């Protein structure tokens, strides 16, 4: 997985907040402060520095596709991204246009290096495009200042990643509350909502557990609960099952379906796995930084 590009460097080593490390609260507070308290940007930077296991997922049944509503919550127009490294230029996205409806469950698929993560990061405002535009919930996010973008992300988008990125020293309830702290939600309210979400994702009996006391699937459920804390209308997930066994991965996809059905959340996932992608309402396949027209085999 490549780095997201524009996230500012933290002042502490990335390893300090890895799922297994045990930093002091001050270390983590400093780490988050280096990102201006923007949890998602911090997570994106961590993600860029984490090893990949490449664990696989086995087939699960597809489900009937839903009709599209035409109420677009995400509109991407002629999106381009070129990474520049020394003298090298890598064209990661070469003009992508798409629309995603409110409450739709979309899977982004394609070969390694086809631009899936880049597209997800640009939709989530974690990186800046080289050209084109991304409109999310009526807001052209390319036109927002960094501070406004950070606030917008916190309120509008929940992020879920392959390696969970829970704070290792926080118990599940507090971990789930973290986005509410940055949104300055009243303590009592965010705690009650965290507890409701923990129940919703099936971890009601694990509230006092630290991440290291949970399984991979439980940690991913916890990360999903945390992503939902600010009631975002959109959930973006990059390889959310890539680090899980096939049965656990399937249960995570079912959880996304349930979240979409119960909360009306728009869910966009990146996955290598065509069987998991078939669970989504729609699959968008990328090849060499472009969308493959439907019916064409890439
Ligand atoms: N920060 C970066 N700097 C330079 N090149 C990058 C960066 N991020 C991505 N790339 C390049 O952009 C292209 C698209 O990468 P991206 O991660 O979006 O693909 P992907 O489809 O998500 O791949 P994978 O499935 O392997 O994660 C690749 O060629 C990659 O090497």
Short mmCIF file of C-alpha atoms and ligand atoms in Angstrom, two decimals:
data_model
loop_
_atom_site.label_atom_id
_atom_site.label_comp_id
_atom_site.label_asym_id
_atom_site.label_seq_id
_atom_site.Cartn_x
_atom_site.Cartn_y
_atom_site.Cartn_z
CA UNK A 1 0.00 0.00 0.00
CA UNK A 2 1.51 3.35 -0.96
CA UNK A 3 1.61 6.44 1.22
CA UNK A 4 -1.20 8.97 0.80
CA UNK A 5 1.17 11.73 -0.20
CA UNK A 6 0.09 14.94 1.48
CA UNK A 7 -0.36 13.99 5.13
CA UNK A 8 2.10 16.07 7.18
CA UNK A 9 4.86 14.07 8.91
CA UNK A 10 4.28 13.33 12.59
CA UNK A 11 6.84 14.39 15.17
CA UNK A 12 6.89 10.88 16.74
CA UNK A 13 7.90 7.61 15.06
CA UNK A 14 5.02 5.86 13.29
CA UNK A 15 5.75 2.71 15.28
CA UNK A 16 4.70 4.52 18.44
CA UNK A 17 1.03 4.10 17.55
CA UNK A 18 1.14 0.68 15.90
CA UNK A 19 -1.49 -1.80 17.13
CA UNK A 20 1.04 -3.71 19.22
CA UNK A 21 3.14 -0.87 20.64
CA UNK A 22 2.41 0.55 24.10
CA UNK A 23 3.10 4.30 23.93
CA UNK A 24 2.39 6.61 26.83
CA UNK A 25 -0.71 8.83 26.40
CA UNK A 26 1.59 11.82 25.92
CA UNK A 27 3.31 10.16 22.98
CA UNK A 28 -0.01 9.51 21.26
CA UNK A 29 -1.35 12.95 22.13
CA UNK A 30 1.80 14.44 20.56
CA UNK A 31 1.38 12.18 17.57
CA UNK A 32 -2.22 13.33 17.00
CA UNK A 33 -1.25 16.94 17.68
CA UNK A 34 1.25 16.68 14.82
CA UNK A 35 -1.78 16.21 12.57
CA UNK A 36 -3.72 19.04 14.17
CA UNK A 37 -5.94 16.46 15.89
CA UNK A 38 -7.08 15.05 12.54
CA UNK A 39 -7.48 11.35 13.35
CA UNK A 40 -8.05 10.35 9.73
CA UNK A 41 -4.88 12.03 8.48
CA UNK A 42 -2.91 10.39 11.29
CA UNK A 43 -4.41 7.03 10.41
CA UNK A 44 -3.58 7.52 6.73
CA UNK A 45 0.05 8.20 7.62
CA UNK A 46 0.16 5.10 9.83
CA UNK A 47 -1.39 3.05 7.10
CA UNK A 48 1.28 4.11 4.67
CA UNK A 49 3.95 2.72 6.99
CA UNK A 50 2.40 -0.60 7.87
CA UNK A 51 3.46 -3.92 6.33
CA UNK A 52 1.02 -5.86 4.17
CA UNK A 53 0.28 -9.52 4.85
CA UNK A 54 -1.67 -10.24 1.69
CA UNK A 55 -4.05 -12.64 3.45
CA UNK A 56 -6.70 -14.00 1.09
CA UNK A 57 -10.47 -14.29 1.26
CA UNK A 58 -12.51 -17.13 -0.09
CA UNK A 59 -15.79 -16.87 -2.05
CA UNK A 60 -19.08 -15.86 -0.44
CA UNK A 61 -22.45 -15.70 -2.16
CA UNK A 62 -23.49 -12.61 -4.06
CA UNK A 63 -26.73 -10.78 -3.19
CA UNK A 64 -29.45 -9.17 -5.30
CA UNK A 65 -28.46 -5.71 -6.52
CA UNK A 66 -30.58 -2.74 -5.52
CA UNK A 67 -31.95 -0.11 -7.85
CA UNK A 68 -29.93 3.11 -7.89
CA UNK A 69 -31.73 6.16 -6.49
CA UNK A 70 -29.96 8.82 -8.58
CA UNK A 71 -29.42 10.93 -5.44
CA UNK A 72 -25.66 11.41 -5.80
CA UNK A 73 -23.73 11.87 -2.58
CA UNK A 74 -20.34 11.56 -4.32
CA UNK A 75 -19.59 13.04 -7.75
CA UNK A 76 -16.11 12.60 -9.18
CA UNK A 77 -15.33 14.44 -12.41
CA UNK A 78 -12.27 13.86 -14.61
CA UNK A 79 -10.15 13.09 -11.55
CA UNK A 80 -6.42 12.92 -12.12
CA UNK A 81 -3.56 12.14 -9.81
CA UNK A 82 0.10 12.15 -10.73
CA UNK A 83 2.67 11.36 -8.07
CA UNK A 84 6.06 12.99 -8.49
CA UNK A 85 9.09 11.28 -6.99
CA UNK A 86 12.45 12.84 -7.83
CA UNK A 87 12.54 12.67 -11.63
CA UNK A 88 9.82 10.06 -11.89
CA UNK A 89 6.14 10.79 -12.51
CA UNK A 90 3.53 8.12 -11.82
CA UNK A 91 0.09 8.70 -13.32
CA UNK A 92 -2.09 6.91 -10.74
CA UNK A 93 -5.45 8.22 -12.02
CA UNK A 94 -5.92 9.36 -15.58
CA UNK A 95 -9.35 11.00 -15.66
CA UNK A 96 -11.90 9.15 -13.55
CA UNK A 97 -15.56 10.22 -13.48
CA UNK A 98 -18.23 8.49 -11.40
CA UNK A 99 -21.27 9.07 -9.26
CA UNK A 100 -22.25 7.21 -6.11
CA UNK A 101 -25.77 7.41 -4.71
CA UNK A 102 -26.78 8.08 -1.13
CA UNK A 103 -27.11 4.73 0.62
CA UNK A 104 -25.32 2.81 -2.13
CA UNK A 105 -22.77 0.07 -1.36
CA UNK A 106 -20.00 0.24 -3.96
CA UNK A 107 -16.89 -1.93 -4.35
CA UNK A 108 -13.80 -0.55 -6.10
CA UNK A 109 -11.84 -3.40 -7.64
CA UNK A 110 -8.92 -3.87 -10.01
CA UNK A 111 -5.39 -5.21 -10.14
CA UNK A 112 -2.69 -4.05 -7.77
CA UNK A 113 -1.53 -0.56 -8.77
CA UNK A 114 -4.69 0.22 -10.76
CA UNK A 115 -5.44 3.28 -8.58
CA UNK A 116 -8.10 2.03 -6.13
CA UNK A 117 -6.54 3.39 -2.94
CA UNK A 118 -5.63 6.65 -4.65
CA UNK A 119 -9.25 7.11 -5.71
CA UNK A 120 -10.55 6.29 -2.23
CA UNK A 121 -8.11 8.74 -0.62
CA UNK A 122 -9.11 11.52 -3.01
CA UNK A 123 -12.82 10.87 -2.39
CA UNK A 124 -12.05 11.02 1.34
CA UNK A 125 -10.06 14.23 1.03
CA UNK A 126 -6.93 12.58 2.42
CA UNK A 127 -4.93 13.71 -0.61
CA UNK A 128 -5.20 16.45 -3.24
CA UNK A 129 -5.93 15.68 -6.89
CA UNK A 130 -3.69 16.86 -9.72
CA UNK A 131 -6.80 17.69 -11.75
CA UNK A 132 -10.57 17.28 -11.77
CA UNK A 133 -12.98 17.57 -8.87
CA UNK A 134 -14.59 15.61 -6.04
CA UNK A 135 -17.96 16.78 -4.71
CA UNK A 136 -19.03 15.06 -1.48
CA UNK A 137 -22.46 15.72 0.01
CA UNK A 138 -22.74 18.90 -2.10
CA UNK A 139 -19.28 20.25 -1.16
CA UNK A 140 -16.42 20.59 -3.65
CA UNK A 141 -13.75 19.35 -1.25
CA UNK A 142 -10.88 20.63 -3.41
CA UNK A 143 -11.97 24.17 -2.60
CA UNK A 144 -11.86 23.76 1.19
CA UNK A 145 -9.00 25.08 3.31
CA UNK A 146 -7.10 22.38 5.21
CA UNK A 147 -8.87 23.29 8.46
CA UNK A 148 -12.33 23.18 6.86
CA UNK A 149 -11.51 19.96 5.04
CA UNK A 150 -10.42 18.37 8.28
CA UNK A 151 -13.69 19.36 9.97
CA UNK A 152 -15.70 18.24 6.95
CA UNK A 153 -13.99 14.83 6.96
CA UNK A 154 -14.60 14.39 10.66
CA UNK A 155 -18.33 15.02 10.24
CA UNK A 156 -18.99 13.45 6.85
CA UNK A 157 -16.71 10.48 6.35
CA UNK A 158 -15.81 7.45 8.44
CA UNK A 159 -12.64 5.61 7.43
CA UNK A 160 -11.91 1.92 7.94
CA UNK A 161 -8.52 0.44 7.07
CA UNK A 162 -6.99 -2.99 6.74
CA UNK A 163 -4.94 -2.71 9.93
CA UNK A 164 -7.61 -1.20 12.20
CA UNK A 165 -5.42 1.54 13.78
CA UNK A 166 -7.01 1.41 17.17
CA UNK A 167 -5.10 3.19 19.92
CA UNK A 168 -3.34 0.31 21.73
CA UNK A 169 -3.59 1.77 25.24
CA UNK A 170 -7.30 2.69 25.09
CA UNK A 171 -10.15 0.38 26.04
CA UNK A 172 -12.78 -0.32 23.42
CA UNK A 173 -15.31 2.28 24.62
CA UNK A 174 -12.71 5.06 24.72
CA UNK A 175 -11.21 3.99 21.39
CA UNK A 176 -14.65 4.26 19.83
CA UNK A 177 -15.15 7.72 21.31
CA UNK A 178 -11.99 9.24 19.76
CA UNK A 179 -13.63 10.90 16.69
CA UNK A 180 -16.26 12.42 19.03
CA UNK A 181 -13.49 13.99 21.11
CA UNK A 182 -12.18 15.82 18.06
CA UNK A 183 -15.74 16.80 17.11
CA UNK A 184 -16.07 18.17 20.68
CA UNK A 185 -19.19 16.08 21.31
CA UNK A 186 -20.33 16.18 24.97
CA UNK A 187 -18.73 13.32 26.90
CA UNK A 188 -21.96 11.71 28.08
CA UNK A 189 -23.49 11.81 24.60
CA UNK A 190 -20.44 10.38 22.82
CA UNK A 191 -20.04 7.64 25.44
CA UNK A 192 -23.67 6.58 25.06
CA UNK A 193 -23.36 6.56 21.28
CA UNK A 194 -20.07 4.63 21.43
CA UNK A 195 -21.73 2.01 23.63
CA UNK A 196 -24.69 1.73 21.24
CA UNK A 197 -22.36 1.25 18.28
CA UNK A 198 -20.27 -1.31 20.17
CA UNK A 199 -23.48 -3.26 20.77
CA UNK A 200 -24.46 -2.78 17.12
CA UNK A 201 -21.22 -4.36 15.87
CA UNK A 202 -21.61 -7.27 18.31
CA UNK A 203 -18.91 -6.35 20.84
CA UNK A 204 -21.13 -5.50 23.80
CA UNK A 205 -19.20 -7.89 26.04
CA UNK A 206 -15.80 -6.44 25.06
CA UNK A 207 -16.25 -2.78 26.07
CA UNK A 208 -13.37 -2.81 28.57
CA UNK A 209 -10.97 -4.72 26.37
CA UNK A 210 -7.76 -3.30 24.96
CA UNK A 211 -7.11 -3.94 21.25
CA UNK A 212 -4.50 -6.62 22.07
CA UNK A 213 -7.20 -8.51 23.97
CA UNK A 214 -9.38 -8.79 20.84
CA UNK A 215 -9.21 -10.91 17.68
CA UNK A 216 -8.57 -9.39 14.23
CA UNK A 217 -12.26 -9.54 13.32
CA UNK A 218 -13.21 -7.95 16.64
CA UNK A 219 -10.66 -5.17 16.10
CA UNK A 220 -12.11 -4.49 12.66
CA UNK A 221 -15.62 -4.35 14.15
CA UNK A 222 -14.27 -1.91 16.73
CA UNK A 223 -12.70 0.20 13.97
CA UNK A 224 -16.05 0.24 12.15
CA UNK A 225 -17.87 1.34 15.31
CA UNK A 226 -15.31 4.12 15.76
CA UNK A 227 -15.73 5.21 12.13
CA UNK A 228 -19.48 5.58 12.72
CA UNK A 229 -19.22 7.62 15.93
CA UNK A 230 -19.91 11.00 14.33
CA UNK A 231 -22.80 9.49 12.31
CA UNK A 232 -21.07 10.11 8.96
CA UNK A 233 -23.27 9.64 5.89
CA UNK A 234 -20.30 7.98 4.12
CA UNK A 235 -18.07 5.09 5.14
CA UNK A 236 -14.87 4.51 3.13
CA UNK A 237 -12.98 1.27 3.68
CA UNK A 238 -9.63 0.31 2.15
CA UNK A 239 -9.15 -3.47 2.06
CA UNK A 240 -11.14 -3.85 5.31
CA UNK A 241 -11.03 -7.65 5.09
CA UNK A 242 -7.51 -8.00 3.68
CA UNK A 243 -6.02 -8.97 7.03
CA UNK A 244 -8.78 -11.38 8.08
CA UNK A 245 -9.62 -15.03 7.38
CA UNK A 246 -12.38 -15.67 4.87
CA UNK A 247 -15.25 -16.30 7.31
CA UNK A 248 -14.36 -13.22 9.38
CA UNK A 249 -14.00 -11.17 6.19
CA UNK A 250 -17.45 -12.27 5.07
CA UNK A 251 -18.92 -11.27 8.43
CA UNK A 252 -17.37 -7.80 8.09
CA UNK A 253 -18.97 -7.39 4.66
CA UNK A 254 -22.31 -8.44 6.19
CA UNK A 255 -21.79 -5.79 8.86
CA UNK A 256 -21.30 -3.14 6.14
CA UNK A 257 -24.53 -4.30 4.51
CA UNK A 258 -26.36 -4.01 7.81
CA UNK A 259 -24.95 -0.53 8.47
CA UNK A 260 -26.07 0.55 5.02
CA UNK A 261 -29.54 -0.93 5.55
CA UNK A 262 -30.06 0.37 9.12
CA UNK A 263 -28.41 3.81 8.92
CA UNK A 264 -28.65 4.52 5.18
CA UNK A 265 -24.86 4.97 5.14
CA UNK A 266 -23.14 5.10 1.75
CA UNK A 267 -20.40 2.47 1.84
CA UNK A 268 -17.43 2.42 -0.56
CA UNK A 269 -14.87 -0.36 -0.15
CA UNK A 270 -11.65 -1.17 -1.97
CA UNK A 271 -11.14 -4.89 -2.35
CA UNK A 272 -9.05 -7.30 -4.40
CA UNK A 273 -11.63 -9.98 -3.88
CA UNK A 274 -14.23 -10.36 -6.62
CA UNK A 275 -16.46 -12.58 -4.48
CA UNK A 276 -16.65 -10.00 -1.74
CA UNK A 277 -17.16 -7.26 -4.33
CA UNK A 278 -20.20 -9.13 -5.63
CA UNK A 279 -21.91 -8.48 -2.29
CA UNK A 280 -21.95 -4.76 -3.13
CA UNK A 281 -24.75 -3.04 -5.07
CA UNK A 282 -22.26 -2.08 -7.74
CA UNK A 283 -18.67 -2.85 -8.67
CA UNK A 284 -16.46 -0.21 -10.25
CA UNK A 285 -13.35 -1.73 -11.77
CA UNK A 286 -10.18 0.25 -12.35
CA UNK A 287 -7.37 -0.56 -14.73
CA UNK A 288 -4.29 1.64 -15.13
CA UNK A 289 -5.96 4.56 -13.42
CA UNK A 290 -9.16 4.49 -15.46
CA UNK A 291 -12.61 2.99 -15.02
CA UNK A 292 -13.18 -0.13 -17.08
CA UNK A 293 -16.52 0.25 -18.92
CA UNK A 294 -19.09 -2.32 -17.76
CA UNK A 295 -19.06 -5.46 -19.84
CA UNK A 296 -15.35 -5.12 -20.67
CA UNK A 297 -13.01 -7.68 -19.06
CA UNK A 298 -9.88 -6.00 -17.66
N1 LIG B 1 2.55 8.24 -2.62
C1 LIG B 1 2.86 7.71 -3.78
N2 LIG B 1 3.99 8.08 -4.42
C2 LIG B 1 4.30 7.57 -5.62
N3 LIG B 1 3.54 6.69 -6.30
C3 LIG B 1 2.41 6.29 -5.71
C4 LIG B 1 2.01 6.77 -4.43
N4 LIG B 1 0.83 6.20 -4.12
C5 LIG B 1 0.50 5.40 -5.14
N5 LIG B 1 1.45 5.44 -6.10
C6 LIG B 1 1.44 4.73 -7.38
O1 LIG B 1 0.17 5.00 -7.97
C7 LIG B 1 -0.34 3.83 -8.60
C8 LIG B 1 -1.71 3.49 -8.02
O2 LIG B 1 -1.53 3.10 -6.67
P1 LIG B 1 -2.74 2.66 -5.72
O3 LIG B 1 -2.20 2.39 -4.38
O4 LIG B 1 -3.82 3.65 -5.84
O5 LIG B 1 -3.20 1.32 -6.41
P2 LIG B 1 -4.13 0.17 -5.82
O6 LIG B 1 -5.00 -0.26 -6.94
O7 LIG B 1 -4.78 0.61 -4.56
O8 LIG B 1 -3.04 -0.94 -5.51
P3 LIG B 1 -3.06 -2.10 -4.39
O9 LIG B 1 -4.25 -2.96 -4.71
O10 LIG B 1 -1.76 -2.81 -4.61
O11 LIG B 1 -3.14 -1.43 -3.05
C9 LIG B 1 0.69 2.75 -8.39
O12 LIG B 1 1.50 2.67 -9.54
C10 LIG B 1 1.49 3.23 -7.22
O13 LIG B 1 2.83 2.78 -7.29
#
